[in-house]
Short mmCIF file of C-alpha atoms and ligand atoms in Angstrom, two decimals:
data_model
loop_
_atom_site.label_atom_id
_atom_site.label_comp_id
_atom_site.label_asym_id
_atom_site.label_seq_id
_atom_site.Cartn_x
_atom_site.Cartn_y
_atom_site.Cartn_z
CA HIS A 1 42.63 -4.28 -67.06
CA SER A 2 42.86 -5.00 -70.74
CA SER A 3 40.12 -7.07 -72.39
CA VAL A 4 37.91 -6.99 -69.28
CA VAL A 5 35.33 -4.70 -70.77
CA GLY A 6 34.72 -6.72 -73.90
CA LEU A 7 33.86 -3.72 -76.03
CA ALA A 8 34.80 -5.58 -79.14
CA LYS A 9 31.44 -7.29 -78.69
CA LEU A 10 29.48 -4.04 -78.90
CA PRO A 11 27.55 -3.54 -82.13
CA TYR A 12 29.61 -1.41 -84.55
CA GLN A 13 27.52 1.78 -84.34
CA LYS A 14 27.42 1.74 -80.58
CA ARG A 15 31.11 1.08 -80.35
CA LYS A 16 31.89 4.01 -82.65
CA ARG A 17 29.67 6.37 -80.68
CA ALA A 18 31.12 5.18 -77.40
CA GLU A 19 34.69 5.45 -78.68
CA ARG A 20 34.14 9.02 -79.73
CA ASN A 21 32.68 10.22 -76.46
CA GLY A 22 34.24 7.89 -73.93
CA VAL A 23 31.93 6.26 -71.44
CA ASN A 24 31.18 7.09 -67.87
CA PHE A 25 29.53 4.17 -66.08
CA THR A 26 28.50 4.07 -62.43
CA VAL A 27 27.46 0.99 -60.52
CA MET A 28 26.27 0.93 -56.94
CA LEU A 29 26.63 -2.04 -54.60
CA VAL A 30 24.04 -2.49 -51.86
CA GLY A 31 23.62 -5.33 -49.38
CA GLU A 32 24.42 -6.53 -45.90
CA SER A 33 28.12 -6.74 -45.12
CA GLY A 34 29.70 -10.13 -45.57
CA LEU A 35 27.58 -11.01 -48.60
CA GLY A 36 30.55 -10.86 -50.97
CA LYS A 37 30.14 -7.42 -52.61
CA THR A 38 33.83 -6.54 -52.41
CA THR A 39 34.90 -9.98 -53.58
CA PHE A 40 32.44 -9.80 -56.48
CA LEU A 41 33.80 -6.50 -57.69
CA ASN A 42 37.37 -7.68 -57.46
CA THR A 43 36.36 -10.85 -59.32
CA LEU A 44 34.67 -8.76 -62.03
CA PHE A 45 37.92 -6.93 -62.78
CA ASP A 46 40.20 -9.77 -61.78
CA SER A 47 42.21 -7.52 -59.50
CA ASP A 48 42.09 -6.11 -56.00
CA ILE A 49 40.19 -2.90 -56.69
CA LEU A 50 38.30 -2.68 -53.42
CA PRO A 51 39.99 -3.48 -50.11
CA ILE A 52 38.41 -6.36 -48.18
CA ARG A 53 37.17 -4.80 -44.95
CA LYS A 54 36.60 -6.39 -41.57
CA LEU A 55 33.03 -7.44 -40.89
CA ASN A 56 31.06 -4.85 -38.99
CA VAL A 57 29.84 -6.30 -35.73
CA PRO A 58 26.67 -4.55 -34.60
CA GLN A 59 27.40 -2.59 -31.46
CA LEU A 60 24.87 -1.41 -28.95
CA GLY A 61 26.37 2.05 -28.76
CA ASN A 62 26.08 2.42 -32.51
CA THR A 63 22.33 2.78 -32.88
CA MET A 64 22.68 6.20 -34.49
CA LYS A 65 25.15 5.07 -37.12
CA THR A 66 23.91 4.40 -40.59
CA THR A 67 24.90 3.68 -44.16
CA GLN A 68 27.82 5.55 -45.69
CA ILE A 69 28.49 6.27 -49.33
CA GLU A 70 31.97 5.55 -50.66
CA TYR A 71 33.32 6.22 -54.14
CA HIS A 72 35.92 4.16 -55.97
CA LYS A 73 36.87 5.44 -59.41
CA MET A 74 38.94 3.71 -62.05
CA ARG A 75 39.77 4.29 -65.66
CA LEU A 76 39.83 1.33 -68.01
CA ASP A 77 41.40 1.58 -71.41
CA GLU A 78 40.68 -1.13 -73.92
CA ASP A 79 42.04 -0.71 -77.44
CA GLY A 80 41.71 3.06 -77.22
CA PHE A 81 38.24 2.92 -75.73
CA VAL A 82 38.18 4.75 -72.42
CA LEU A 83 35.73 3.74 -69.75
CA ASP A 84 35.49 5.75 -66.54
CA PHE A 85 34.05 3.26 -64.12
CA THR A 86 32.78 4.38 -60.74
CA VAL A 87 31.77 1.98 -58.00
CA ILE A 88 29.66 3.31 -55.20
CA ASP A 89 29.91 1.15 -52.13
CA THR A 90 27.50 1.51 -49.22
CA PRO A 91 29.29 0.24 -46.10
CA GLY A 92 27.26 0.01 -42.95
CA PHE A 93 24.02 -0.83 -44.77
CA SER A 94 21.87 -2.91 -42.39
CA ASP A 95 24.83 -3.48 -40.04
CA TYR A 96 23.51 -1.67 -37.03
CA ILE A 97 21.02 -2.50 -34.33
CA ASN A 98 18.51 -0.07 -35.71
CA ASN A 99 18.18 -0.55 -39.44
CA ASN A 100 15.05 1.54 -39.82
CA TYR A 101 15.59 3.82 -42.76
CA CYS A 102 19.12 2.51 -43.44
CA TRP A 103 18.33 2.91 -47.17
CA VAL A 104 17.59 6.62 -46.85
CA PRO A 105 21.21 7.77 -47.36
CA ILE A 106 21.28 5.62 -50.51
CA SER A 107 18.05 6.92 -52.03
CA ASN A 108 19.01 10.48 -51.04
CA PHE A 109 22.33 10.03 -52.79
CA ILE A 110 20.66 8.85 -56.01
CA ASP A 111 18.20 11.76 -55.93
CA GLU A 112 20.99 14.22 -55.26
CA GLN A 113 22.77 13.14 -58.46
CA PHE A 114 19.56 13.85 -60.40
CA ARG A 115 19.31 17.29 -58.80
CA LYS A 116 22.93 18.06 -59.66
CA TYR A 117 22.18 17.27 -63.29
CA ILE A 118 19.02 19.39 -63.30
CA PHE A 119 21.09 22.26 -61.93
CA GLN A 120 23.65 21.88 -64.72
CA GLU A 121 20.90 21.77 -67.32
CA SER A 122 19.61 25.11 -66.13
CA GLN A 123 22.99 26.84 -66.55
CA PRO A 124 23.78 29.01 -69.59
CA GLN A 125 26.92 26.96 -70.41
CA ARG A 126 25.90 23.39 -70.97
CA GLU A 127 28.73 21.99 -73.08
CA ARG A 128 30.57 20.36 -70.25
CA MET A 129 27.72 18.75 -68.37
CA LYS A 130 28.89 15.94 -66.16
CA SER A 131 26.58 13.19 -65.07
CA THR A 132 27.16 11.44 -61.77
CA GLN A 133 23.96 9.44 -62.02
CA VAL A 134 23.92 5.81 -60.93
CA HIS A 135 23.35 3.54 -63.93
CA ALA A 136 22.87 0.23 -62.17
CA CYS A 137 22.35 -0.84 -58.59
CA LEU A 138 23.33 -4.37 -57.68
CA TYR A 139 21.31 -5.49 -54.68
CA PHE A 140 22.90 -8.48 -52.95
CA ILE A 141 20.50 -11.05 -51.53
CA LYS A 142 21.53 -13.49 -48.83
CA PRO A 143 21.34 -17.11 -49.98
CA ASN A 144 18.88 -18.58 -47.48
CA LEU A 145 15.77 -20.50 -48.29
CA ARG A 146 13.54 -18.16 -46.31
CA GLY A 147 13.53 -15.79 -49.28
CA LEU A 148 13.59 -12.01 -49.14
CA SER A 149 13.50 -10.29 -45.76
CA ASP A 150 11.14 -7.41 -45.00
CA LEU A 151 14.13 -5.09 -45.21
CA ASP A 152 15.10 -6.47 -48.66
CA ILE A 153 11.57 -5.81 -49.89
CA LYS A 154 11.41 -2.29 -48.47
CA VAL A 155 14.80 -1.32 -49.84
CA MET A 156 14.25 -2.83 -53.26
CA LYS A 157 10.93 -0.97 -53.51
CA GLU A 158 12.63 2.32 -52.73
CA LEU A 159 15.54 1.73 -55.09
CA SER A 160 13.57 0.30 -57.99
CA SER A 161 11.71 3.58 -58.45
CA ARG A 162 15.01 5.46 -58.86
CA VAL A 163 17.54 3.26 -60.58
CA ASN A 164 18.08 0.18 -62.76
CA LEU A 165 17.86 -2.45 -60.05
CA ILE A 166 19.61 -5.79 -60.58
CA PRO A 167 19.11 -8.33 -57.80
CA ILE A 168 22.05 -10.65 -57.20
CA ILE A 169 22.16 -13.85 -55.18
CA SER A 170 25.61 -13.91 -53.69
CA LYS A 171 27.58 -16.94 -52.56
CA ALA A 172 25.74 -19.16 -55.03
CA ASP A 173 27.79 -22.11 -53.82
CA ALA A 174 25.45 -22.25 -50.80
CA PHE A 175 22.74 -23.91 -52.95
CA ASN A 176 22.50 -26.91 -55.22
CA GLY A 177 20.88 -26.51 -58.65
CA THR A 178 17.31 -27.31 -57.62
CA GLU A 179 17.45 -25.13 -54.53
CA MET A 180 18.79 -22.23 -56.58
CA GLU A 181 15.94 -22.52 -59.09
CA CYS A 182 13.35 -22.59 -56.26
CA PHE A 183 15.01 -19.62 -54.57
CA LYS A 184 15.04 -17.59 -57.79
CA GLU A 185 11.42 -18.46 -58.46
CA SER A 186 10.35 -17.44 -54.96
CA ILE A 187 12.21 -14.13 -55.30
CA ARG A 188 10.59 -13.45 -58.68
CA ASN A 189 7.16 -14.16 -57.15
CA THR A 190 7.80 -11.85 -54.21
CA LEU A 191 9.04 -9.06 -56.47
CA CYS A 192 5.98 -9.43 -58.68
CA ASN A 193 3.55 -9.50 -55.72
CA GLU A 194 5.18 -6.46 -54.17
CA GLY A 195 5.10 -4.55 -57.47
CA ILE A 196 8.88 -4.15 -57.60
CA ASN A 197 10.07 -3.44 -61.12
CA LEU A 198 13.55 -4.48 -62.07
CA CYS A 199 15.73 -2.73 -64.59
CA LYS A 200 14.19 -2.30 -68.01
CA LEU A 201 16.76 -1.91 -70.71
CA LEU A 202 16.10 0.51 -73.50
CA ALA A 203 17.46 -1.95 -75.94
CA ASP A 204 18.07 -1.18 -79.57
CA GLU A 205 16.08 -3.07 -82.13
CA GLY A 206 16.95 -6.70 -82.35
CA MET A 207 18.73 -6.73 -79.01
CA GLU A 208 18.22 -9.90 -77.10
CA ASN A 209 16.95 -9.16 -73.68
CA THR A 210 16.23 -12.61 -72.44
CA ILE A 211 18.67 -11.96 -69.62
CA LEU A 212 16.02 -9.96 -67.80
CA ASP A 213 13.88 -13.07 -67.52
CA THR A 214 16.67 -14.81 -65.68
CA LEU A 215 16.99 -12.26 -62.89
CA PRO A 216 17.99 -12.56 -60.09
CA LEU A 217 21.46 -13.66 -61.17
CA SER A 218 23.59 -15.82 -58.94
CA VAL A 219 27.30 -15.20 -58.44
CA ILE A 220 30.30 -16.87 -56.89
CA GLY A 221 33.12 -14.52 -55.98
CA SER A 222 36.80 -15.42 -55.86
CA SER A 223 39.92 -13.97 -57.35
CA SER A 224 41.98 -17.06 -56.54
CA ARG A 225 42.91 -19.75 -59.01
CA VAL A 226 42.05 -23.35 -58.26
CA VAL A 227 42.40 -26.63 -60.18
CA ASN A 228 39.04 -28.04 -61.25
CA SER A 229 38.03 -31.68 -61.66
CA LEU A 230 39.33 -31.69 -65.26
CA GLY A 231 42.74 -30.49 -64.12
CA ASN A 232 42.25 -26.94 -65.54
CA VAL A 233 43.31 -23.86 -63.61
CA VAL A 234 40.21 -21.69 -63.12
CA ARG A 235 38.95 -18.90 -60.92
CA GLY A 236 36.94 -20.46 -58.14
CA ARG A 237 36.70 -21.68 -54.60
CA SER A 238 38.11 -24.94 -53.52
CA TYR A 239 36.58 -27.17 -50.86
CA LYS A 240 37.51 -30.58 -49.48
CA TRP A 241 34.85 -32.12 -51.70
CA GLY A 242 35.64 -30.25 -54.89
CA THR A 243 35.67 -26.84 -56.53
CA VAL A 244 33.08 -24.25 -57.55
CA GLU A 245 33.96 -22.17 -60.57
CA VAL A 246 33.22 -18.49 -61.14
CA GLU A 247 33.15 -18.72 -64.92
CA ASN A 248 31.26 -22.00 -65.25
CA GLU A 249 27.66 -21.36 -66.32
CA ASP A 250 26.55 -24.57 -64.62
CA HIS A 251 27.79 -23.17 -61.31
CA CYS A 252 26.54 -19.56 -61.38
CA ASP A 253 25.50 -16.63 -63.60
CA PHE A 254 28.74 -14.63 -63.26
CA ILE A 255 29.43 -14.66 -67.02
CA LYS A 256 25.91 -13.41 -67.80
CA LEU A 257 26.20 -10.63 -65.25
CA ARG A 258 29.65 -9.58 -66.47
CA SER A 259 28.55 -9.39 -70.06
CA MET A 260 25.40 -7.51 -69.08
CA LEU A 261 27.34 -4.93 -67.10
CA LEU A 262 30.51 -4.56 -69.07
CA SER A 263 29.69 -5.27 -72.67
CA ASN A 264 26.27 -6.27 -73.98
CA ASN A 265 24.06 -3.94 -71.95
CA MET A 266 26.29 -1.25 -70.47
CA LEU A 267 25.15 1.40 -72.92
CA ASP A 268 21.53 0.31 -72.54
CA LEU A 269 21.77 0.72 -68.78
CA ILE A 270 23.15 4.23 -69.26
CA LYS A 271 20.37 5.04 -71.71
CA SER A 272 17.56 3.69 -69.57
CA THR A 273 18.78 5.78 -66.62
CA GLU A 274 17.32 8.73 -68.57
CA ASN A 275 13.85 7.35 -67.78
CA TYR A 276 14.45 7.54 -64.05
CA TYR A 277 15.96 10.99 -64.45
CA GLU A 278 12.96 12.27 -66.44
CA LYS A 279 10.59 10.82 -63.85
CA TYR A 280 12.45 12.54 -61.02
CA ARG A 281 12.70 15.79 -62.94
CA SER A 282 9.02 16.01 -63.74
CA LYS A 283 8.11 15.13 -60.13
CA LEU A 284 10.39 17.90 -58.88
CA MET A 285 9.04 20.42 -61.38
CA LYS A 286 5.47 19.62 -60.42
CA THR A 287 6.14 20.14 -56.71
CA GLN A 288 8.02 23.38 -57.40
CA PHE A 289 5.26 24.88 -59.47
CA LEU A 290 2.33 23.80 -57.35
P1 GDP B 301 31.18 -7.59 -48.35
O1 GDP B 301 31.20 -7.21 -46.90
O2 GDP B 301 29.77 -7.73 -48.86
O3 GDP B 301 32.01 -6.72 -49.22
O4 GDP B 301 31.76 -9.10 -48.42
P2 GDP B 301 33.24 -9.59 -48.77
O5 GDP B 301 33.49 -9.52 -50.22
O6 GDP B 301 34.22 -8.93 -47.85
O7 GDP B 301 33.13 -11.15 -48.42
C1 GDP B 301 32.87 -11.64 -47.11
C2 GDP B 301 33.35 -13.08 -47.00
O8 GDP B 301 32.61 -13.92 -47.89
C3 GDP B 301 34.81 -13.27 -47.39
O9 GDP B 301 35.38 -14.21 -46.47
C4 GDP B 301 34.78 -13.86 -48.79
O10 GDP B 301 35.87 -14.70 -49.08
C5 GDP B 301 33.49 -14.69 -48.72
N1 GDP B 301 32.88 -14.83 -50.05
C6 GDP B 301 32.81 -13.91 -51.05
N2 GDP B 301 32.18 -14.41 -52.14
C7 GDP B 301 31.86 -15.70 -51.81
C8 GDP B 301 31.20 -16.75 -52.52
O11 GDP B 301 30.78 -16.62 -53.66
N3 GDP B 301 31.05 -17.93 -51.84
C9 GDP B 301 31.49 -18.13 -50.57
N4 GDP B 301 31.29 -19.32 -50.01
N5 GDP B 301 32.11 -17.16 -49.87
C10 GDP B 301 32.29 -15.96 -50.48
#
């Protein structure tokens, strides 16, 4: 996976610090099945990291089934810089007839990682503390002009109080440019009206954070190569009428998202997770001592 992470782009001080300690980065994928989460992740690393699974067809007998939590770990080594990357997939989310509380296993999982860290902090030996906290949660939104569903709103509310939440519009090729802008605007309005706060990066001085104003980000997933209209071989999807390109900024925000996650803002996402941890910790302490 060489040169995927793009750490050469990190500011010098950050790169040095990160090189010394190694980096442990955990991203969670949440969204209905079939929205392209697996394909996106494989596109991000340009290899088949997650297996494509069959679509889950809701079954009447399955009303008690709910979301599962699955780990996929990988180690990336770029010029001596070691990144331990963990993907947490949530198969089954919203796939069943009864989706009431389908986010509960996800929010419980996030809270449990906080509790594990609190436990380690209270031990006499604290040199080898290991954090399993989730640093970013990508929430995949279905590209349809009706906007966010009630379930999307409920889940995003729950998650945004616990984790850096990054909304993603998957399958961006479903919209033309104007439709995409309208869709993004309507999502931003809904999020604002519902009081849902997206990730806030604890950026260092001088860091550009304009990317946050452009959320939600749209992505096109594909690990295949196609020939575009200029005759270049690119990653994209090919249709009878033409091609859509993953790494073309006129077609989607994949490049922005990749640089946010894997180079420009990775360390900021890790740092800002401390805020959520502190919030959880103080809430827990208050309830314990009441
Ligand atoms: P998951 O269930 O959310 O992990 O979804 P998958 O990654 O398995 O994708 C489901 C289907 O959507 C597959 O047939 C993919 O090829 C297709 N798909 C993934 N990304 C895109 C995209 O950006 N555009 C379109 N049109 N299809 C996509």
